[in-house]
mmCIF file of C-alpha atoms (C1' of nucleotides) in Angstrom:
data_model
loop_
_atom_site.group_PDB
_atom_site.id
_atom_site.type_symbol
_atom_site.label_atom_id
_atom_site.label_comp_id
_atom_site.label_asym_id
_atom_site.label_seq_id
_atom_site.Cartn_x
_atom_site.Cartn_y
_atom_site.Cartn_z
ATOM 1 C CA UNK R 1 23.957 15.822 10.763
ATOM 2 C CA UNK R 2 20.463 14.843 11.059
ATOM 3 C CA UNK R 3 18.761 11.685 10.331
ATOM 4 C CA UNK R 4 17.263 12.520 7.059
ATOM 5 C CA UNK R 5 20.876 13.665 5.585
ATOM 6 C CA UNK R 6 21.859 10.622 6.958
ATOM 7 C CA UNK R 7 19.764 8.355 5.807
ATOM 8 C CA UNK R 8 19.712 10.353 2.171
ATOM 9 C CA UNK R 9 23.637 9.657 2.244
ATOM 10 C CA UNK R 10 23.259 6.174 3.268
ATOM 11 C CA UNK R 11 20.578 5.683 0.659
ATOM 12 C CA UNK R 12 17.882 4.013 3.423
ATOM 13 C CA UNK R 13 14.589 5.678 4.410
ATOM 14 C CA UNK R 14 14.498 7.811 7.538
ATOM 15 C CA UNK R 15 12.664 4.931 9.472
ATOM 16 C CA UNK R 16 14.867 2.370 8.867
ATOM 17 C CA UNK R 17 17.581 4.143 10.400
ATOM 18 C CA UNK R 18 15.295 4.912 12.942
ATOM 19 C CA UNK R 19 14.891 1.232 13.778
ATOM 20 C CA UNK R 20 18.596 0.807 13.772
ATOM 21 C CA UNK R 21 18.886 3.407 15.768
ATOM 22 C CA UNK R 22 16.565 1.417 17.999
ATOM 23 C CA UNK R 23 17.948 -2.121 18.371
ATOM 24 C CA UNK R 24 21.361 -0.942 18.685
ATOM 25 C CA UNK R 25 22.345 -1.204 15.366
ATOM 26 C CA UNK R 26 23.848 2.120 14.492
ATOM 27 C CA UNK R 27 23.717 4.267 17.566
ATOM 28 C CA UNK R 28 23.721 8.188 16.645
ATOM 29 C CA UNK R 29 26.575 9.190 18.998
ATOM 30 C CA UNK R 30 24.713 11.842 19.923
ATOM 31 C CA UNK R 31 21.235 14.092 20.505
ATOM 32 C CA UNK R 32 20.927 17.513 20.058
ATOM 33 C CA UNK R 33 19.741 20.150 22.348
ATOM 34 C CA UNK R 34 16.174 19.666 20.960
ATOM 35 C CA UNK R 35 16.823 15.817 21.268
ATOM 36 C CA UNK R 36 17.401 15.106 17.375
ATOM 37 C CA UNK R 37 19.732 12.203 16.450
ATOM 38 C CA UNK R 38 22.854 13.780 15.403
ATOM 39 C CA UNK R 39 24.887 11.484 13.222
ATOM 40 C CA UNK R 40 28.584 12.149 12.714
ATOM 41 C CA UNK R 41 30.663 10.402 9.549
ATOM 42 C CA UNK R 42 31.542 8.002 11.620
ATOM 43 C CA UNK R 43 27.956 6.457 12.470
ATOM 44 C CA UNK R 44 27.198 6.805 8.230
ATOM 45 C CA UNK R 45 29.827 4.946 7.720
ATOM 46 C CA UNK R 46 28.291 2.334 9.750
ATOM 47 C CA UNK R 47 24.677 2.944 7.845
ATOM 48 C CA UNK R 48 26.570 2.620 4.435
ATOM 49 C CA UNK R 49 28.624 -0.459 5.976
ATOM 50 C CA UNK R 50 25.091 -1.649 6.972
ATOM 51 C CA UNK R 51 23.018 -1.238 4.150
ATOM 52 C CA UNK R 52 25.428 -2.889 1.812
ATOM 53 C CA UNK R 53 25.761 -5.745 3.857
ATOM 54 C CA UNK R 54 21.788 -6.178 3.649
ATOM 55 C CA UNK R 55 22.037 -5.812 -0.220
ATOM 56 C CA UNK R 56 24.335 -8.810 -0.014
ATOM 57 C CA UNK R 57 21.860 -10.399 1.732
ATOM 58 C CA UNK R 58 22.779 -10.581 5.472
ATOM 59 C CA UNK R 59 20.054 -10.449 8.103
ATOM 60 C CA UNK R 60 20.691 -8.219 11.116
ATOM 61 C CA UNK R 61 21.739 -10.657 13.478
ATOM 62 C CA UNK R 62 24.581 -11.183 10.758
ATOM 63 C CA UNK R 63 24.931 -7.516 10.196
ATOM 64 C CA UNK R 64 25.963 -7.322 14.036
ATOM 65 C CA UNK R 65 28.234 -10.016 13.763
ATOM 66 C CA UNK R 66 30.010 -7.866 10.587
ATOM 67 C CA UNK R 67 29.896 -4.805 12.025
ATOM 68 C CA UNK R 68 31.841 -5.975 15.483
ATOM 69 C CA UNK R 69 34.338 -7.421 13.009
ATOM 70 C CA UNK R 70 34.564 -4.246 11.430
ATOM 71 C CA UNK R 71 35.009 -2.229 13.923
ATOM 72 C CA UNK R 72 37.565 -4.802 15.551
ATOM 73 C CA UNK R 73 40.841 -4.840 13.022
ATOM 74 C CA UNK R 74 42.507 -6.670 15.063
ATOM 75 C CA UNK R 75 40.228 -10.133 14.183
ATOM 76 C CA UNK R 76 41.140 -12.787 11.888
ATOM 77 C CA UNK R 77 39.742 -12.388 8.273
ATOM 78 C CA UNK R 78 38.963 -15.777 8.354
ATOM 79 C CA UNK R 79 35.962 -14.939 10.340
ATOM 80 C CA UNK R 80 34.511 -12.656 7.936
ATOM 81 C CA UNK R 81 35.465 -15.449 5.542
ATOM 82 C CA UNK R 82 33.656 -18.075 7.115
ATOM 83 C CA UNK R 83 30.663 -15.833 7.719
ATOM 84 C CA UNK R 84 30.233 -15.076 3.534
ATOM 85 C CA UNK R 85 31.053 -18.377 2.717
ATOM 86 C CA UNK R 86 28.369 -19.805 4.734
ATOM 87 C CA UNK R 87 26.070 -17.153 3.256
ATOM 88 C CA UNK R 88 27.144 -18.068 -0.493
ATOM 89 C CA UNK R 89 25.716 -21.657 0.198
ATOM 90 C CA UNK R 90 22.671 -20.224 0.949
ATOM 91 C CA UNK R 91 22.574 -18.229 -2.103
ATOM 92 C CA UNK R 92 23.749 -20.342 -3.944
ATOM 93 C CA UNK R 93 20.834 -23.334 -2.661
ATOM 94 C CA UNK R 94 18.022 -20.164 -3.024
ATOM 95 C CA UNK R 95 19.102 -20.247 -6.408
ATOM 96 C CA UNK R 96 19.300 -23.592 -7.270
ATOM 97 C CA UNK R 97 15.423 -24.024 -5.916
ATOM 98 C CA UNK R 98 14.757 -20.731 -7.712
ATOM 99 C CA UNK R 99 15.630 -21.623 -11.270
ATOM 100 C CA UNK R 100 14.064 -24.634 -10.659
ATOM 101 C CA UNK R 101 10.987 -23.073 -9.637
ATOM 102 C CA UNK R 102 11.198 -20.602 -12.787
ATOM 103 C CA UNK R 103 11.651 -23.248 -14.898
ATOM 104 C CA UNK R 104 8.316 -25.580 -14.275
ATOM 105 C CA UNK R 105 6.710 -22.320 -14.579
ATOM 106 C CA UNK R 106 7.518 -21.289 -17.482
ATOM 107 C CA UNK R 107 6.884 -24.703 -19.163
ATOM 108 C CA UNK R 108 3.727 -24.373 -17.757
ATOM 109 C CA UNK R 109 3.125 -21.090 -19.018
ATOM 110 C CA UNK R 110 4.172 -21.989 -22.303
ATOM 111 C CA UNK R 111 1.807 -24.859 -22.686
ATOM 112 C CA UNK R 112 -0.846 -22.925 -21.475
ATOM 113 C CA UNK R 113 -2.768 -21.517 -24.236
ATOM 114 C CA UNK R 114 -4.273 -18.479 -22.585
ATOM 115 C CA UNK R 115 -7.295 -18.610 -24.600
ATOM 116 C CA UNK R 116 -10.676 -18.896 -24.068
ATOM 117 C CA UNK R 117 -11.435 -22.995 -23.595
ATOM 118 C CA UNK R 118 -11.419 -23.737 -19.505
ATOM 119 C CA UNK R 119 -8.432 -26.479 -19.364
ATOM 120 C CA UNK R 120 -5.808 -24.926 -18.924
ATOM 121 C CA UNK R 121 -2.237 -27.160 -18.231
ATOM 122 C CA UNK R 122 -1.028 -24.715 -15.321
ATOM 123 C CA UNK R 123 -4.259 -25.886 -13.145
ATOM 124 C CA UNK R 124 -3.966 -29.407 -14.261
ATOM 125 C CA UNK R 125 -0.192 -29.284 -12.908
ATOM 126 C CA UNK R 126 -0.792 -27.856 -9.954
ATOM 127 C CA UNK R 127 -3.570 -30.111 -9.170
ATOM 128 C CA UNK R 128 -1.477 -33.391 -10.104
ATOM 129 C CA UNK R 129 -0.410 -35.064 -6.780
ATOM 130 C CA UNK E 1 -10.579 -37.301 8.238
ATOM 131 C CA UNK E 2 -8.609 -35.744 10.881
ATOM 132 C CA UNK E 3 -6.070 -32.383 10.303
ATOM 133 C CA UNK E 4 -3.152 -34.244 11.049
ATOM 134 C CA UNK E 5 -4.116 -36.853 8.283
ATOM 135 C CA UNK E 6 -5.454 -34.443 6.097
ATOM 136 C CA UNK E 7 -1.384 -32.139 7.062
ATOM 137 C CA UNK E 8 0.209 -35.286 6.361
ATOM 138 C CA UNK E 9 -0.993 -36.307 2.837
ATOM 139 C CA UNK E 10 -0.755 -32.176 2.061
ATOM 140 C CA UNK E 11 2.521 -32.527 2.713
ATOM 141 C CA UNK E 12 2.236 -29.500 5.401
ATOM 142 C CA UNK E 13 2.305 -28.437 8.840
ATOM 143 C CA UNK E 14 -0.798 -29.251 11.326
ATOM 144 C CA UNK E 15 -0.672 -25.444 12.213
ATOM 145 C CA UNK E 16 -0.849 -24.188 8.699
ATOM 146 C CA UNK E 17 -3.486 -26.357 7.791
ATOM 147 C CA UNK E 18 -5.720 -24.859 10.505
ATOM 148 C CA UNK E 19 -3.941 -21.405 9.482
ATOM 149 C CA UNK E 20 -5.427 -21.722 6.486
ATOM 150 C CA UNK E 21 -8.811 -22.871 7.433
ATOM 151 C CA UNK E 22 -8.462 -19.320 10.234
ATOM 152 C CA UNK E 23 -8.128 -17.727 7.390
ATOM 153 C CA UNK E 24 -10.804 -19.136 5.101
ATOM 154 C CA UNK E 25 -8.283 -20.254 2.370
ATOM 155 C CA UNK E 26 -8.876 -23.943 2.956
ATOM 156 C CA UNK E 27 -12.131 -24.785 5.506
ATOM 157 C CA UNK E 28 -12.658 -28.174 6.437
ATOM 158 C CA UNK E 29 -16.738 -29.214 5.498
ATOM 159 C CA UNK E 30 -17.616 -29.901 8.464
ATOM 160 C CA UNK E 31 -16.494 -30.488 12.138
ATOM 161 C CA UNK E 32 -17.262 -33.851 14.296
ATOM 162 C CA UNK E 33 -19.174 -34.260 17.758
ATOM 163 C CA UNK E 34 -16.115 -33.428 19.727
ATOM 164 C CA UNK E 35 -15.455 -30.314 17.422
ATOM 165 C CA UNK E 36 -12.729 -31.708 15.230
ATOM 166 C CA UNK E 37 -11.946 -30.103 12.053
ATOM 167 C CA UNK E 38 -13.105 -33.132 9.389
ATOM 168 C CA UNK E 39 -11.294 -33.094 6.285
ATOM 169 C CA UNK E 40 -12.599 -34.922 2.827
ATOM 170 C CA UNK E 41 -11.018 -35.202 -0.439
ATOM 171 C CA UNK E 42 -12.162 -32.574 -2.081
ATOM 172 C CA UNK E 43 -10.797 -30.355 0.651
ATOM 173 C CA UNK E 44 -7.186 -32.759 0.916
ATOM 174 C CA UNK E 45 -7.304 -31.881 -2.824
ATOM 175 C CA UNK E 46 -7.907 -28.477 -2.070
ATOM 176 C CA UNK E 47 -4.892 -28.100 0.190
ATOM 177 C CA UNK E 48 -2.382 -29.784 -2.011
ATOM 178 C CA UNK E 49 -2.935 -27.554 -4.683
ATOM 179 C CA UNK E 50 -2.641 -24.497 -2.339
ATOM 180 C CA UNK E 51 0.851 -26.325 -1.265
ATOM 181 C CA UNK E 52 2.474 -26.919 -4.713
ATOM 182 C CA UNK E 53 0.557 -23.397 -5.954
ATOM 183 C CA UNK E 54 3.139 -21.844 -2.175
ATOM 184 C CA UNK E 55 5.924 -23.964 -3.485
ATOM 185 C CA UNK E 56 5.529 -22.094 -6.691
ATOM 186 C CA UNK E 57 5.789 -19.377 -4.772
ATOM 187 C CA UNK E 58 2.721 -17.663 -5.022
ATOM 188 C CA UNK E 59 1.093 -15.604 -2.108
ATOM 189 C CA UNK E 60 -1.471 -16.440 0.009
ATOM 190 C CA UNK E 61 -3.579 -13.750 -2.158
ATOM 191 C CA UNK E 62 -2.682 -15.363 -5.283
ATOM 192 C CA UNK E 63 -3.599 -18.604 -4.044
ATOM 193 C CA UNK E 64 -6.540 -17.353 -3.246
ATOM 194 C CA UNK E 65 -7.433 -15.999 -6.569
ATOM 195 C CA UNK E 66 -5.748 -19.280 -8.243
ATOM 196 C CA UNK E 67 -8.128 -21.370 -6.051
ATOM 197 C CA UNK E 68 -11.289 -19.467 -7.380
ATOM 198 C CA UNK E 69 -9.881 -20.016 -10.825
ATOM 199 C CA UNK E 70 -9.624 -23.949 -9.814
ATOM 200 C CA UNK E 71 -13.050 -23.939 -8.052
ATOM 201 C CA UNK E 72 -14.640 -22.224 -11.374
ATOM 202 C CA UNK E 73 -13.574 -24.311 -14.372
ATOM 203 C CA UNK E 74 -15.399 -22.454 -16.470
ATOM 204 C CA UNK E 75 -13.536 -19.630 -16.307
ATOM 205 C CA UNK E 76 -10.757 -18.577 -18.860
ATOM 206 C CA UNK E 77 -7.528 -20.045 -18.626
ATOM 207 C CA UNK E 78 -6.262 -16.876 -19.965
ATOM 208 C CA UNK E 79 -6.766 -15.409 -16.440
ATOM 209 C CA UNK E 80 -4.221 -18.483 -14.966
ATOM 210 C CA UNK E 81 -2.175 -17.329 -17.964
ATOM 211 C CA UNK E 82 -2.174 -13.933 -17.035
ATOM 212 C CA UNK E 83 -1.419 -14.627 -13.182
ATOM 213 C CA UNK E 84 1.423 -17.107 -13.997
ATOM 214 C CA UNK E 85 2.864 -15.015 -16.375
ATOM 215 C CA UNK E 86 3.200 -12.298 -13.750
ATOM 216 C CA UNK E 87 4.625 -14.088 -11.452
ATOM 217 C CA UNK E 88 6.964 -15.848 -13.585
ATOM 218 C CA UNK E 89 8.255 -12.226 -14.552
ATOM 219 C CA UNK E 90 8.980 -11.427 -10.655
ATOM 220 C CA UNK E 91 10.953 -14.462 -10.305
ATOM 221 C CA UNK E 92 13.152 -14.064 -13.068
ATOM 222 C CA UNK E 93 13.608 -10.454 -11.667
ATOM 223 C CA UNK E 94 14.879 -12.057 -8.187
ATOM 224 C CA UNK E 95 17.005 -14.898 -10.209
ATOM 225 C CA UNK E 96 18.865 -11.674 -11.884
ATOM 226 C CA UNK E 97 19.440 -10.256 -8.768
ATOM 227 C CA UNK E 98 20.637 -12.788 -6.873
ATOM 228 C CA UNK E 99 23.049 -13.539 -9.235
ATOM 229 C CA UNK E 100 24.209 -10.991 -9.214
ATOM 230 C CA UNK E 101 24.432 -10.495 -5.378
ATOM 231 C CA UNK E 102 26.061 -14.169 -5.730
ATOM 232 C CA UNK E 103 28.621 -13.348 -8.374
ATOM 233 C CA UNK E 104 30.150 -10.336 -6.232
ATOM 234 C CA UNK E 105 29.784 -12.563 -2.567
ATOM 235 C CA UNK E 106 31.686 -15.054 -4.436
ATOM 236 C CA UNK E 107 34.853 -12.781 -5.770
ATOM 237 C CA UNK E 108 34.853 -11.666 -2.219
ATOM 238 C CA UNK E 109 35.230 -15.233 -0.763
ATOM 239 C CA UNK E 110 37.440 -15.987 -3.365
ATOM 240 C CA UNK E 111 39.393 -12.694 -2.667
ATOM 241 C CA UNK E 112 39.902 -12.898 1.006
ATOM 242 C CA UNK E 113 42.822 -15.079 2.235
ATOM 243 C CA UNK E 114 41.376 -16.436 5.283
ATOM 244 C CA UNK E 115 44.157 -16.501 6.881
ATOM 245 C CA UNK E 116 45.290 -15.191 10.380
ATOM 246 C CA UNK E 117 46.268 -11.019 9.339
ATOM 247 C CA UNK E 118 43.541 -8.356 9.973
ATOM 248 C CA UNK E 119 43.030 -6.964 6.468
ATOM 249 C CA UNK E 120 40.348 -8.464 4.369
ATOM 250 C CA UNK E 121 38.754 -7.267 1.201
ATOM 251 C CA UNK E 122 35.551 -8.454 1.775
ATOM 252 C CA UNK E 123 35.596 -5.850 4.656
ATOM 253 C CA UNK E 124 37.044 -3.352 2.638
ATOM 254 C CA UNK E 125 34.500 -3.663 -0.259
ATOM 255 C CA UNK E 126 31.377 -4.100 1.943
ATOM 256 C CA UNK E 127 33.009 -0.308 3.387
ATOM 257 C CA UNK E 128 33.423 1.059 0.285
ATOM 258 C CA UNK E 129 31.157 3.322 -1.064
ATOM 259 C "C1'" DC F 1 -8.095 -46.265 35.282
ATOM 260 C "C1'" DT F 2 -4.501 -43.922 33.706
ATOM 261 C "C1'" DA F 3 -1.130 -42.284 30.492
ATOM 262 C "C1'" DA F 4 -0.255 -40.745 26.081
ATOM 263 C "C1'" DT F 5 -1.670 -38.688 22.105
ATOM 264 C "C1'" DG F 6 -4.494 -35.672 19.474
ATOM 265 C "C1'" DC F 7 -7.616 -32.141 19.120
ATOM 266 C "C1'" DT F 8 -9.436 -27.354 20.363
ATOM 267 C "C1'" DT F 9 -8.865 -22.084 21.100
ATOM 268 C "C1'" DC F 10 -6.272 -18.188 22.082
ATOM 269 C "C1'" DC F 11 -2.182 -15.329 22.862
ATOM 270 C "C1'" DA F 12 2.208 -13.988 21.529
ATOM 271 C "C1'" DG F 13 6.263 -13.847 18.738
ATOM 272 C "C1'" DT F 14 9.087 -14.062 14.453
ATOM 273 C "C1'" DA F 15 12.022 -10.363 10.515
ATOM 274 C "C1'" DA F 16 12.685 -6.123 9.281
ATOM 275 C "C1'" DC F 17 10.586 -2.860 8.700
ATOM 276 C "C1'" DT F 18 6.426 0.563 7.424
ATOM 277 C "C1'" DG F 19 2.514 3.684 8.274
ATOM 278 C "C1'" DG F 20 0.248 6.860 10.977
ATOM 279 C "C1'" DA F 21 -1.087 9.749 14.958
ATOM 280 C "C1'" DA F 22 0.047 13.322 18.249
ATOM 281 C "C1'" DG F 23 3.030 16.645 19.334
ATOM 282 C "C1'" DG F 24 7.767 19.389 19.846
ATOM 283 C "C1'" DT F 25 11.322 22.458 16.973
ATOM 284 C "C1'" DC F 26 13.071 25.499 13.647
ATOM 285 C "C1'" DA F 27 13.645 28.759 9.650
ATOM 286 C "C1'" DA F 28 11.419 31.786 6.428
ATOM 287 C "C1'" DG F 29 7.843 34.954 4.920
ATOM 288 C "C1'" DG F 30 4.203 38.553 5.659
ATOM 289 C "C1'" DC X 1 4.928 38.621 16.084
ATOM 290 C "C1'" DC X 2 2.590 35.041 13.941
ATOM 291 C "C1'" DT X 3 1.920 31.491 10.935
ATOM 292 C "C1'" DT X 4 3.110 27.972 7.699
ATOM 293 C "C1'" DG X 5 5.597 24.131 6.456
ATOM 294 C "C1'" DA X 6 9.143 20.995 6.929
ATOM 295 C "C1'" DC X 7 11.561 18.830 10.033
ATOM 296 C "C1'" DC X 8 12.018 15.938 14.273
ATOM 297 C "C1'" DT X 9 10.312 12.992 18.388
ATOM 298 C "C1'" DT X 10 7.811 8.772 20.576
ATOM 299 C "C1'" DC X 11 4.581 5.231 20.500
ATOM 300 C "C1'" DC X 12 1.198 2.034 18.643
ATOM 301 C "C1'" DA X 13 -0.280 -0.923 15.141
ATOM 302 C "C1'" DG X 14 0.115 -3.597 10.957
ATOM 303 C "C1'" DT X 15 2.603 -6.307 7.458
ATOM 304 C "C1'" DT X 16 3.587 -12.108 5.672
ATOM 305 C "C1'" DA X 17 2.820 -16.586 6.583
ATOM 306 C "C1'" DC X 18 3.227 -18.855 9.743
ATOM 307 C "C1'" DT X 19 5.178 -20.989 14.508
ATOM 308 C "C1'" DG X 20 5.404 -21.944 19.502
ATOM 309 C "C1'" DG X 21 3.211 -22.577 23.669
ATOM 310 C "C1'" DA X 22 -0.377 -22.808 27.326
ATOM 311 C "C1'" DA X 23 -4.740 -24.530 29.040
ATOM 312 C "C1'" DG X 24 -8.035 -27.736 28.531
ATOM 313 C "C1'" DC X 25 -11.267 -31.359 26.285
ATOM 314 C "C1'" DA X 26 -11.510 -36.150 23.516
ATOM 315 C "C1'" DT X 27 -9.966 -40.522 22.245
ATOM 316 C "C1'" DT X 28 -7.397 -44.624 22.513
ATOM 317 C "C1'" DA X 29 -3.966 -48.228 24.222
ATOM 318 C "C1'" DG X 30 -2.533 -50.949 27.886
#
DNA sequence: CTAATGCTTCCAGTAACTGGAAGGTCAAGG
DNA sequence: CCTTGACCTTCCAGTTACTGGAAGCATTAG
């Protein structure tokens, strides 16, 4: 299939598979006469594989790492286990710093009157040392 | 004073304090004999509001506007309002979905044995479509 | 006097794409 | 047969907010 029906299925844009396509990523396993990437349902399910893994948050690097274990059966689980768990800590401290971060703001947009008089509590705060 | 005083009680980087004075976000006043970038209070003050206003996690752009706002205290604090407000909404829209992304990663950790055989759900559900 | 910092500018690179230009290919319609 | 439009290709450049490094001048401690 072509890239676009590719990418459609995969649900990512053309480019990005593209790019994929580019730092060896998801190879297509083939070009066609006219040198179009020609994806088979093996290489989409390698895009789909992909694509989920960056909606849990992986970056590529990780997203190789996955992949190799994925197309290797034969490796421990405890790899892949050790890979998520060490990505759930960093969820896990993004969120932590995040609801922290929501929470001073919205303090601070509560207090802030949002009328017309010039002191306003959100500059004061965020001038305070 | 000198950047890396001026980086120090900022609480940021010697390289992003001349970053932002590249980019016109925080210029020192004035620049010594021997060309160094020479920092006063106003502009120390200047920089740590720009670093809590980051830590907050507003952009570079919003800084910008946030610093006018600062600079011109007779403006509304409505408009701070307005921009705080905003972002507040976009980081309650991340905090959903990264709990949600942390919620699944989690049942997958939890799910997957980790031990030596070659089957693992979190492979199986990162395949699935 | 020299060695060690500290400062300067500029160039390049990061992550993961995204946009756009210039041009080849293919199927349908007139 | 020709044209139009929708594909596809490569390559170059830009995005965010820095960060690293090289080459070279300034200042300070011993």
């Amino acid at each position: 299939m072509q890239i676009s029906e590719a990418a459609r299925r995969a649900g990512l844009p053309v480019k990005t598979v593209r790019y994929y396509a580019d730092i060896g990523l998801v190879r297509p396993p083939a070009r066609t006469d006219s040198n179009y990437r020609d994806y088979d349902s093996a290489a989409l399910a390698k895009l789909v594989f992909v694509r989920r893994a960056r909606d849990f948050g992986f970056s590529i690097p990780e997203c190789r790492e996955l992949l190799a274990l994925y197309e290797d059966r034969d490796r421990s689980s405890a790899d892949v286990r050790a890979l998520a768990a060490a990505h759930l800590t960093e969820i896990e401290e993004k969120q932590r710093q995040l609801a922290a971060l929501r929470d001073e703001l919205a303090h601070l947009v509560n207090a802030c009157q949002g009328n017309d008089r010039p002191d306003c509590p959100i500059l004061d705060r965020l001038e305070a040392e």
